[in-house]
Amino acid sequence: AHELLERVGVAERADHRPAALSGGEQQRVAFCRALANAPRVLLADEPTGNLDPATSDKVFETLMQLVRETGLSALIATHNMALAARMDRVLKLDDGGLVPA
């Protein structure tokens, strides 16, 4: 878990209570908690939605490294089309149905 916290830049805040963390720090900690037990599949809804662009990029790069290093499968829901364009496969929902991306 500590290695994951380091990778997303919040290791120095590991001993802080949630109320002492910013919203972005809380979101990065939640990301690490979801990955701490080395799941085979990660389902994430807007995992970088509350992060500034630089931090969002760092978290996304960490996720993609973990996908490639561990074989993790990640299903990410996002409205951020720039983020979606960097993923291996993109499916788009429109009016409740799948459409070509």
mmCIF file with all atom_site columns, C-alpha atoms in Angstrom:
data_model
loop_
_atom_site.group_PDB
_atom_site.id
_atom_site.type_symbol
_atom_site.label_atom_id
_atom_site.label_alt_id
_atom_site.label_comp_id
_atom_site.label_asym_id
_atom_site.label_entity_id
_atom_site.label_seq_id
_atom_site.pdbx_PDB_ins_code
_atom_site.Cartn_x
_atom_site.Cartn_y
_atom_site.Cartn_z
_atom_site.occupancy
_atom_site.B_iso_or_equiv
_atom_site.pdbx_formal_charge
_atom_site.auth_seq_id
_atom_site.auth_comp_id
_atom_site.auth_asym_id
_atom_site.auth_atom_id
_atom_site.pdbx_PDB_model_num
ATOM 1   C CA . ALA A 1 1   ? 0.000   0.000  0.000   1.00 0.00 ? 1   ALA A CA 1
ATOM 2   C CA . HIS A 1 2   ? 2.819   2.402  0.846   1.00 0.00 ? 2   HIS A CA 1
ATOM 3   C CA . GLU A 1 3   ? 4.406   1.874  -2.576  1.00 0.00 ? 3   GLU A CA 1
ATOM 4   C CA . LEU A 1 4   ? 1.111   2.789  -4.241  1.00 0.00 ? 4   LEU A CA 1
ATOM 5   C CA . LEU A 1 5   ? 0.834   5.907  -2.077  1.00 0.00 ? 5   LEU A CA 1
ATOM 6   C CA . GLU A 1 6   ? 4.355   6.864  -3.156  1.00 0.00 ? 6   GLU A CA 1
ATOM 7   C CA . ARG A 1 7   ? 3.525   6.324  -6.823  1.00 0.00 ? 7   ARG A CA 1
ATOM 8   C CA . VAL A 1 8   ? 0.618   8.783  -6.675  1.00 0.00 ? 8   VAL A CA 1
ATOM 9   C CA . GLY A 1 9   ? 2.387   11.323 -4.458  1.00 0.00 ? 9   GLY A CA 1
ATOM 10  C CA . VAL A 1 10  ? 0.632   11.010 -1.089  1.00 0.00 ? 10  VAL A CA 1
ATOM 11  C CA . ALA A 1 11  ? 2.972   8.754  0.912   1.00 0.00 ? 11  ALA A CA 1
ATOM 12  C CA . GLU A 1 12  ? 3.958   11.628 3.209   1.00 0.00 ? 12  GLU A CA 1
ATOM 13  C CA . ARG A 1 13  ? 0.267   11.941 4.191   1.00 0.00 ? 13  ARG A CA 1
ATOM 14  C CA . ALA A 1 14  ? -0.199  8.239  5.064   1.00 0.00 ? 14  ALA A CA 1
ATOM 15  C CA . ASP A 1 15  ? -0.664  8.907  8.790   1.00 0.00 ? 15  ASP A CA 1
ATOM 16  C CA . HIS A 1 16  ? -3.245  11.673 8.329   1.00 0.00 ? 16  HIS A CA 1
ATOM 17  C CA . ARG A 1 17  ? -6.956  11.227 9.002   1.00 0.00 ? 17  ARG A CA 1
ATOM 18  C CA . PRO A 1 18  ? -9.267  11.587 5.992   1.00 0.00 ? 18  PRO A CA 1
ATOM 19  C CA . ALA A 1 19  ? -10.577 14.957 7.221   1.00 0.00 ? 19  ALA A CA 1
ATOM 20  C CA . ALA A 1 20  ? -7.003  16.294 7.148   1.00 0.00 ? 20  ALA A CA 1
ATOM 21  C CA . LEU A 1 21  ? -6.618  15.420 3.445   1.00 0.00 ? 21  LEU A CA 1
ATOM 22  C CA . SER A 1 22  ? -7.743  17.499 0.494   1.00 0.00 ? 22  SER A CA 1
ATOM 23  C CA . GLY A 1 23  ? -10.375 16.081 -1.833  1.00 0.00 ? 23  GLY A CA 1
ATOM 24  C CA . GLY A 1 24  ? -7.719  15.224 -4.397  1.00 0.00 ? 24  GLY A CA 1
ATOM 25  C CA . GLU A 1 25  ? -5.588  13.481 -1.776  1.00 0.00 ? 25  GLU A CA 1
ATOM 26  C CA . GLN A 1 26  ? -8.624  11.513 -0.624  1.00 0.00 ? 26  GLN A CA 1
ATOM 27  C CA . GLN A 1 27  ? -9.311  10.466 -4.199  1.00 0.00 ? 27  GLN A CA 1
ATOM 28  C CA . ARG A 1 28  ? -5.706  9.283  -4.671  1.00 0.00 ? 28  ARG A CA 1
ATOM 29  C CA . VAL A 1 29  ? -5.864  7.327  -1.389  1.00 0.00 ? 29  VAL A CA 1
ATOM 30  C CA . ALA A 1 30  ? -9.119  5.702  -2.545  1.00 0.00 ? 30  ALA A CA 1
ATOM 31  C CA . PHE A 1 31  ? -7.382  4.737  -5.805  1.00 0.00 ? 31  PHE A CA 1
ATOM 32  C CA . CYS A 1 32  ? -4.575  3.098  -3.789  1.00 0.00 ? 32  CYS A CA 1
ATOM 33  C CA . ARG A 1 33  ? -7.032  1.302  -1.501  1.00 0.00 ? 33  ARG A CA 1
ATOM 34  C CA . ALA A 1 34  ? -8.782  -0.147 -4.539  1.00 0.00 ? 34  ALA A CA 1
ATOM 35  C CA . LEU A 1 35  ? -5.470  -1.531 -5.798  1.00 0.00 ? 35  LEU A CA 1
ATOM 36  C CA . ALA A 1 36  ? -3.833  -2.550 -2.511  1.00 0.00 ? 36  ALA A CA 1
ATOM 37  C CA . ASN A 1 37  ? -4.999  -6.186 -2.624  1.00 0.00 ? 37  ASN A CA 1
ATOM 38  C CA . ALA A 1 38  ? -3.867  -6.644 -6.229  1.00 0.00 ? 38  ALA A CA 1
ATOM 39  C CA . PRO A 1 39  ? -7.288  -7.210 -7.775  1.00 0.00 ? 39  PRO A CA 1
ATOM 40  C CA . ARG A 1 40  ? -7.569  -8.790 -11.216 1.00 0.00 ? 40  ARG A CA 1
ATOM 41  C CA . VAL A 1 41  ? -10.235 -6.274 -12.270 1.00 0.00 ? 41  VAL A CA 1
ATOM 42  C CA . LEU A 1 42  ? -10.678 -2.616 -11.357 1.00 0.00 ? 42  LEU A CA 1
ATOM 43  C CA . LEU A 1 43  ? -13.953 -0.794 -11.964 1.00 0.00 ? 43  LEU A CA 1
ATOM 44  C CA . ALA A 1 44  ? -13.506 2.964  -11.615 1.00 0.00 ? 44  ALA A CA 1
ATOM 45  C CA . ASP A 1 45  ? -15.961 5.811  -12.143 1.00 0.00 ? 45  ASP A CA 1
ATOM 46  C CA . GLU A 1 46  ? -14.094 9.054  -12.896 1.00 0.00 ? 46  GLU A CA 1
ATOM 47  C CA . PRO A 1 47  ? -10.953 8.022  -10.959 1.00 0.00 ? 47  PRO A CA 1
ATOM 48  C CA . THR A 1 48  ? -9.245  11.325 -11.756 1.00 0.00 ? 48  THR A CA 1
ATOM 49  C CA . GLY A 1 49  ? -12.336 13.545 -11.863 1.00 0.00 ? 49  GLY A CA 1
ATOM 50  C CA . ASN A 1 50  ? -11.409 15.809 -8.927  1.00 0.00 ? 50  ASN A CA 1
ATOM 51  C CA . LEU A 1 51  ? -7.699  16.062 -9.674  1.00 0.00 ? 51  LEU A CA 1
ATOM 52  C CA . ASP A 1 52  ? -5.758  18.843 -11.331 1.00 0.00 ? 52  ASP A CA 1
ATOM 53  C CA . PRO A 1 53  ? -4.400  17.981 -14.807 1.00 0.00 ? 53  PRO A CA 1
ATOM 54  C CA . ALA A 1 54  ? -0.835  17.179 -13.659 1.00 0.00 ? 54  ALA A CA 1
ATOM 55  C CA . THR A 1 55  ? -1.984  14.937 -10.806 1.00 0.00 ? 55  THR A CA 1
ATOM 56  C CA . SER A 1 56  ? -4.604  13.324 -13.026 1.00 0.00 ? 56  SER A CA 1
ATOM 57  C CA . ASP A 1 57  ? -1.879  12.468 -15.523 1.00 0.00 ? 57  ASP A CA 1
ATOM 58  C CA . LYS A 1 58  ? 0.306   10.976 -12.768 1.00 0.00 ? 58  LYS A CA 1
ATOM 59  C CA . VAL A 1 59  ? -2.526  8.788  -11.447 1.00 0.00 ? 59  VAL A CA 1
ATOM 60  C CA . PHE A 1 60  ? -3.506  7.670  -14.945 1.00 0.00 ? 60  PHE A CA 1
ATOM 61  C CA . GLU A 1 61  ? 0.112   6.793  -15.809 1.00 0.00 ? 61  GLU A CA 1
ATOM 62  C CA . THR A 1 62  ? 0.351   4.790  -12.577 1.00 0.00 ? 62  THR A CA 1
ATOM 63  C CA . LEU A 1 63  ? -2.819  2.932  -13.511 1.00 0.00 ? 63  LEU A CA 1
ATOM 64  C CA . MET A 1 64  ? -1.552  2.148  -17.009 1.00 0.00 ? 64  MET A CA 1
ATOM 65  C CA . GLN A 1 65  ? 1.805   0.951  -15.603 1.00 0.00 ? 65  GLN A CA 1
ATOM 66  C CA . LEU A 1 66  ? -0.031  -1.375 -13.217 1.00 0.00 ? 66  LEU A CA 1
ATOM 67  C CA . VAL A 1 67  ? -2.168  -2.698 -16.074 1.00 0.00 ? 67  VAL A CA 1
ATOM 68  C CA . ARG A 1 68  ? 0.946   -3.516 -18.073 1.00 0.00 ? 68  ARG A CA 1
ATOM 69  C CA . GLU A 1 69  ? 3.041   -4.795 -15.142 1.00 0.00 ? 69  GLU A CA 1
ATOM 70  C CA . THR A 1 70  ? 0.425   -6.957 -13.448 1.00 0.00 ? 70  THR A CA 1
ATOM 71  C CA . GLY A 1 71  ? -2.166  -7.853 -16.063 1.00 0.00 ? 71  GLY A CA 1
ATOM 72  C CA . LEU A 1 72  ? -4.813  -5.869 -14.205 1.00 0.00 ? 72  LEU A CA 1
ATOM 73  C CA . SER A 1 73  ? -7.958  -5.291 -16.256 1.00 0.00 ? 73  SER A CA 1
ATOM 74  C CA . ALA A 1 74  ? -9.400  -1.823 -15.725 1.00 0.00 ? 74  ALA A CA 1
ATOM 75  C CA . LEU A 1 75  ? -12.819 -0.592 -16.785 1.00 0.00 ? 75  LEU A CA 1
ATOM 76  C CA . ILE A 1 76  ? -12.869 3.184  -16.476 1.00 0.00 ? 76  ILE A CA 1
ATOM 77  C CA . ALA A 1 77  ? -15.951 5.377  -16.817 1.00 0.00 ? 77  ALA A CA 1
ATOM 78  C CA . THR A 1 78  ? -15.068 8.953  -17.712 1.00 0.00 ? 78  THR A CA 1
ATOM 79  C CA . HIS A 1 79  ? -16.372 12.058 -19.443 1.00 0.00 ? 79  HIS A CA 1
ATOM 80  C CA . ASN A 1 80  ? -12.773 13.144 -20.093 1.00 0.00 ? 80  ASN A CA 1
ATOM 81  C CA . MET A 1 81  ? -12.295 12.305 -23.764 1.00 0.00 ? 81  MET A CA 1
ATOM 82  C CA . ALA A 1 82  ? -8.584  13.199 -23.646 1.00 0.00 ? 82  ALA A CA 1
ATOM 83  C CA . LEU A 1 83  ? -8.135  10.564 -20.930 1.00 0.00 ? 83  LEU A CA 1
ATOM 84  C CA . ALA A 1 84  ? -10.290 8.058  -22.812 1.00 0.00 ? 84  ALA A CA 1
ATOM 85  C CA . ALA A 1 85  ? -8.203  8.532  -25.954 1.00 0.00 ? 85  ALA A CA 1
ATOM 86  C CA . ARG A 1 86  ? -5.140  7.262  -24.060 1.00 0.00 ? 86  ARG A CA 1
ATOM 87  C CA . MET A 1 87  ? -6.790  3.968  -23.135 1.00 0.00 ? 87  MET A CA 1
ATOM 88  C CA . ASP A 1 88  ? -6.286  0.706  -24.990 1.00 0.00 ? 88  ASP A CA 1
ATOM 89  C CA . ARG A 1 89  ? -9.943  0.391  -25.966 1.00 0.00 ? 89  ARG A CA 1
ATOM 90  C CA . VAL A 1 90  ? -12.788 2.899  -25.870 1.00 0.00 ? 90  VAL A CA 1
ATOM 91  C CA . LEU A 1 91  ? -16.508 2.180  -25.824 1.00 0.00 ? 91  LEU A CA 1
ATOM 92  C CA . LYS A 1 92  ? -18.924 5.093  -25.910 1.00 0.00 ? 92  LYS A CA 1
ATOM 93  C CA . LEU A 1 93  ? -22.415 5.185  -24.443 1.00 0.00 ? 93  LEU A CA 1
ATOM 94  C CA . ASP A 1 94  ? -25.006 7.340  -26.151 1.00 0.00 ? 94  ASP A CA 1
ATOM 95  C CA . ASP A 1 95  ? -28.618 7.395  -25.012 1.00 0.00 ? 95  ASP A CA 1
ATOM 96  C CA . GLY A 1 96  ? -28.129 4.127  -23.120 1.00 0.00 ? 96  GLY A CA 1
ATOM 97  C CA . GLY A 1 97  ? -26.506 2.205  -25.971 1.00 0.00 ? 97  GLY A CA 1
ATOM 98  C CA . LEU A 1 98  ? -22.993 1.475  -27.197 1.00 0.00 ? 98  LEU A CA 1
ATOM 99  C CA . VAL A 1 99  ? -21.853 3.419  -30.251 1.00 0.00 ? 99  VAL A CA 1
ATOM 100 C CA . PRO A 1 100 ? -18.497 3.415  -32.114 1.00 0.00 ? 100 PRO A CA 1
ATOM 101 C CA . ALA A 1 101 ? -16.002 5.702  -30.359 1.00 0.00 ? 101 ALA A CA 1
#
